Short mmCIF file of C-alpha atoms in Angstrom, two decimals:
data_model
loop_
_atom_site.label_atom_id
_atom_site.label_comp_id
_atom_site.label_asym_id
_atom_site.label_seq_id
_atom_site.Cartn_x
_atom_site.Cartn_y
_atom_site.Cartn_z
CA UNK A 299 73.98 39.69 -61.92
CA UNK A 300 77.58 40.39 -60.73
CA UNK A 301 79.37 43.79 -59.89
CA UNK A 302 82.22 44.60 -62.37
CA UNK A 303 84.47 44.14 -59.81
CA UNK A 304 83.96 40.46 -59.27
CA UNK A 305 87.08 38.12 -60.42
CA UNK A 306 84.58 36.78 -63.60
CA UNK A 307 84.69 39.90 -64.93
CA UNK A 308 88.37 41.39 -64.36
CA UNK A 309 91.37 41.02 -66.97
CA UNK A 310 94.20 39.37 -66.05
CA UNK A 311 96.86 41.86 -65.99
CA UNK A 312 99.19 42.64 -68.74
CA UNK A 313 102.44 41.22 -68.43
CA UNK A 314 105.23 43.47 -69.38
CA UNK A 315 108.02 40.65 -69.11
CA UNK A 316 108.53 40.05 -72.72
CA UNK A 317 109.43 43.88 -73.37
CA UNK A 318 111.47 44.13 -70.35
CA UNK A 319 113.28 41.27 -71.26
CA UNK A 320 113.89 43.10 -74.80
CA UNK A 321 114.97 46.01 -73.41
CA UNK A 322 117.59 44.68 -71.12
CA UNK A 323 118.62 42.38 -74.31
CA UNK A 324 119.17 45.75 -76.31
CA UNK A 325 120.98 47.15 -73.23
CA UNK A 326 123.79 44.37 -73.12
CA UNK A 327 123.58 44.75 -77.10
CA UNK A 328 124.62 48.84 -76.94
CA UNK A 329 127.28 47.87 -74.08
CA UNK A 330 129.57 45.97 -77.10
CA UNK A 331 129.53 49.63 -78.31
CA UNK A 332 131.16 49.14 -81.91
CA UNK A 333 132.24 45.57 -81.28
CA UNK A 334 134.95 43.70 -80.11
CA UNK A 335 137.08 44.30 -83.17
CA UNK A 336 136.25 48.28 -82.60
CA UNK A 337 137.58 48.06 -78.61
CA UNK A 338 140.49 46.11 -79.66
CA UNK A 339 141.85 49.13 -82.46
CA UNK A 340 140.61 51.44 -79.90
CA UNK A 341 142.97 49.89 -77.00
CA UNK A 342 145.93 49.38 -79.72
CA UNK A 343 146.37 53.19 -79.97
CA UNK A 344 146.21 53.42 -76.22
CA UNK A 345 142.88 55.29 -76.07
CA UNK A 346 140.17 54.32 -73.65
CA UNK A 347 137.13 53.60 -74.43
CA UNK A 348 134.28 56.22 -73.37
CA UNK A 349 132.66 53.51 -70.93
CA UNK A 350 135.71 53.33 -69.31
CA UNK A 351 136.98 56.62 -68.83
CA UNK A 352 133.30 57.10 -67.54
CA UNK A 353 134.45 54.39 -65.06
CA UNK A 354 137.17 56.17 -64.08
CA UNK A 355 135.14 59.32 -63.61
CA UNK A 356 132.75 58.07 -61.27
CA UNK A 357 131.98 56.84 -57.89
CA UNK A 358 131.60 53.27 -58.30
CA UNK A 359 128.94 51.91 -59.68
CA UNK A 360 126.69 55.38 -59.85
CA UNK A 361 127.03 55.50 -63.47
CA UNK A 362 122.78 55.67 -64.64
CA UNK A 363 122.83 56.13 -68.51
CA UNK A 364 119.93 57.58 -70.57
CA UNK A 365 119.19 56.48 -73.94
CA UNK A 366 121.47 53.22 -73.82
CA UNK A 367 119.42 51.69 -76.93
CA UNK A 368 119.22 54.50 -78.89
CA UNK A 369 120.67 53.52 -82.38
CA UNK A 370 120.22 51.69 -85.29
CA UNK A 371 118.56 47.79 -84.82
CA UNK A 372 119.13 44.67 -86.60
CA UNK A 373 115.39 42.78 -86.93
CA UNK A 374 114.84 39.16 -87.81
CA UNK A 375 111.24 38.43 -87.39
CA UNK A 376 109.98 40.05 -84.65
CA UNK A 377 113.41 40.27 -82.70
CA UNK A 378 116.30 42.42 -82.63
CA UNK A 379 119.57 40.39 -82.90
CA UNK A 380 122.10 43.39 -83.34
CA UNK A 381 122.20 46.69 -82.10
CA UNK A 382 124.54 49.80 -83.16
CA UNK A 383 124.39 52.43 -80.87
CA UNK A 384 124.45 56.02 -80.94
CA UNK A 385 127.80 57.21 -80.94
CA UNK A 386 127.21 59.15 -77.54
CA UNK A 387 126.99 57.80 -73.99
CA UNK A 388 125.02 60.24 -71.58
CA UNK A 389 123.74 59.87 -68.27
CA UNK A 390 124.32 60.88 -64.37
CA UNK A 391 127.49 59.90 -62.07
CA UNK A 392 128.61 60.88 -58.80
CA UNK A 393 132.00 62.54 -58.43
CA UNK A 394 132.77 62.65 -54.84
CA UNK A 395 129.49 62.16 -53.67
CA UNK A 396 127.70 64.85 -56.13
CA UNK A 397 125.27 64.09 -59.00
CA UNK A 398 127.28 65.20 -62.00
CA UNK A 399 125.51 65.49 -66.01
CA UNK A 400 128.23 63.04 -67.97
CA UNK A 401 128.51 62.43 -71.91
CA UNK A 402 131.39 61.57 -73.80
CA UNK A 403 131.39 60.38 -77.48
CA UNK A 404 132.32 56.67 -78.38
CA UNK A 405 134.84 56.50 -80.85
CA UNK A 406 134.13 52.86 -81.47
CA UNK A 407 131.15 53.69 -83.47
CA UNK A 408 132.56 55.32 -86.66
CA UNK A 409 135.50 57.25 -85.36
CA UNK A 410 133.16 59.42 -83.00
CA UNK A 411 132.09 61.11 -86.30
CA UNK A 412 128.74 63.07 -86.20
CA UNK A 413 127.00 61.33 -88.72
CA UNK A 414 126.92 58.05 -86.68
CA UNK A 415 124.76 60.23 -83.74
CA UNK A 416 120.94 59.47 -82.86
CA UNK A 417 119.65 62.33 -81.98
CA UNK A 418 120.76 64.58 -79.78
CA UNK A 419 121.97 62.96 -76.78
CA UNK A 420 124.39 65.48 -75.93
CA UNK A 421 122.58 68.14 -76.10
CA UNK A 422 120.38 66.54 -73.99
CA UNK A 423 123.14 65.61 -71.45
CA UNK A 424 123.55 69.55 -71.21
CA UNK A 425 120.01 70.54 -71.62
CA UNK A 426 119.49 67.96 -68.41
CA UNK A 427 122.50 69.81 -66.42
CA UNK A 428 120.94 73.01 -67.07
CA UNK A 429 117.89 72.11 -65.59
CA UNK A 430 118.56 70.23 -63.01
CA UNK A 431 121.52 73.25 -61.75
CA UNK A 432 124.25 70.07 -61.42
CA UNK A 433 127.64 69.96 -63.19
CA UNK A 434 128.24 68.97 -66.57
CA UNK A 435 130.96 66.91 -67.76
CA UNK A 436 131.68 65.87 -71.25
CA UNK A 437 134.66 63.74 -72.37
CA UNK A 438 136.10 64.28 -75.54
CA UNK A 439 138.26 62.31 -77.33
CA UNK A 440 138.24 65.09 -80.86
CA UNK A 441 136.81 67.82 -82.03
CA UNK A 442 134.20 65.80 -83.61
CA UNK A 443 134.80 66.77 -87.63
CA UNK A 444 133.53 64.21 -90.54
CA UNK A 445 135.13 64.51 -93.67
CA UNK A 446 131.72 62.47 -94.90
CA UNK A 447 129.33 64.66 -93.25
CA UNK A 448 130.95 68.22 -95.08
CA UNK A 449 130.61 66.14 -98.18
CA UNK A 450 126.85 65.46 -97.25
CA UNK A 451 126.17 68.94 -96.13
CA UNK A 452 128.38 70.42 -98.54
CA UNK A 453 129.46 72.51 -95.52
CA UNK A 454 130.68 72.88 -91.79
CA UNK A 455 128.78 73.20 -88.40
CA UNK A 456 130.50 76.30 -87.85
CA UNK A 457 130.04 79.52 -87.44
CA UNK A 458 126.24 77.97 -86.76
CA UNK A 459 126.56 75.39 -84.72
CA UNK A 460 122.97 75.76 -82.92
CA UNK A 461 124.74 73.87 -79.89
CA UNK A 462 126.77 76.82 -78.37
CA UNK A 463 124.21 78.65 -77.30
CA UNK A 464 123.05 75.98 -74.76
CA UNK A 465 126.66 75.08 -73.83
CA UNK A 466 126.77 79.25 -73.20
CA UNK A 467 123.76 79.46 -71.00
CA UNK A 468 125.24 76.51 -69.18
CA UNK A 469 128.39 78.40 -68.44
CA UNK A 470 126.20 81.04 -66.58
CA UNK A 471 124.67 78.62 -63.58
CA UNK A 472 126.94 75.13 -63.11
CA UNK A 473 130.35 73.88 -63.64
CA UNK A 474 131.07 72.95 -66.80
CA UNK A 475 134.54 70.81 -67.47
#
């Protein structure tokens, strides 16, 4: 009779190479942010978009999003063939050689508007900051109104926006631009 641990009686191991593969598919997908056509009206008004003023933020090439594929998928079958990302881009940079919290909303994906967000990646962008005692940076291109979410709501964010109170605590312990 053989030990469990002979060869006859191991599985093979699971091969992850299929998801990984998916994932970095997704990836390149969020990276065309609201498409082509989207970047192109974006660059006509003279406005960057969020990827690249993220670019010009950090030391090259330290730029490590979170939550790149966090959005709204296309399926055929068993495959995603589209991919419309969250209208926020979050993650880490270095800014002269220190870690910095980064997000910035991406006004390629419905104007920047709130509605279009998954989430809340920014929050988490400053919840992460806090935490971790490094500085936050957000980039803002508005103030981040929808005329289509006050009809949905039937109301504004403010006064109770639950959001300030984070961005307030923040204020007390790291550098917040």
């Amino acid at each position: 009779m053989g030990s469990w641990r002979t060869t006859r009686h191991r599985k093979q191991p699971m091969s992850w190479e299929k998801e990984v593969d998916e994932l970095r598919e997704q990836t390149e997908f969020a990276k065309e942010m609201g498409g082509a056509d989207s970047v192109a009206f974006h660059h006509s008004r003279g406005r960057l978009t969020v990827r690249e003023r993220i670019g010009l933020l950090e030391d090259p090439g330290t730029f490590h999003e979170v939550g790149s594929i966090a959005g709204t998928a296309q399926w055929e079958d068993d495959a995603v063939v589209a991919l419309k990302p969250a209208n926020s881009v979050v993650g880490t940079v270095h800014v002269d050689g220190r870690k910095v919290a980064v997000s910035g909303g991406d006004f390629t994906i419905r104007g920047g508007a709130a509605d279009a967000a998954v989430g809340n990646k920014g929050g988490f962008a400053e919840q992460f900051a806090l935490q971790a005692r490094i500085p936050y940076v957000r980039l803002l291109d508005a103030t981040g109104g929808s005329v289509k979410t006050f009809e949905k709501m039937g109301r504004t964010y403010l006064p109770g926006n639950a959001g300030t109170n984070l961005s307030a605590e923040l204020l007390q312990f790291v550098p917040v631009v």
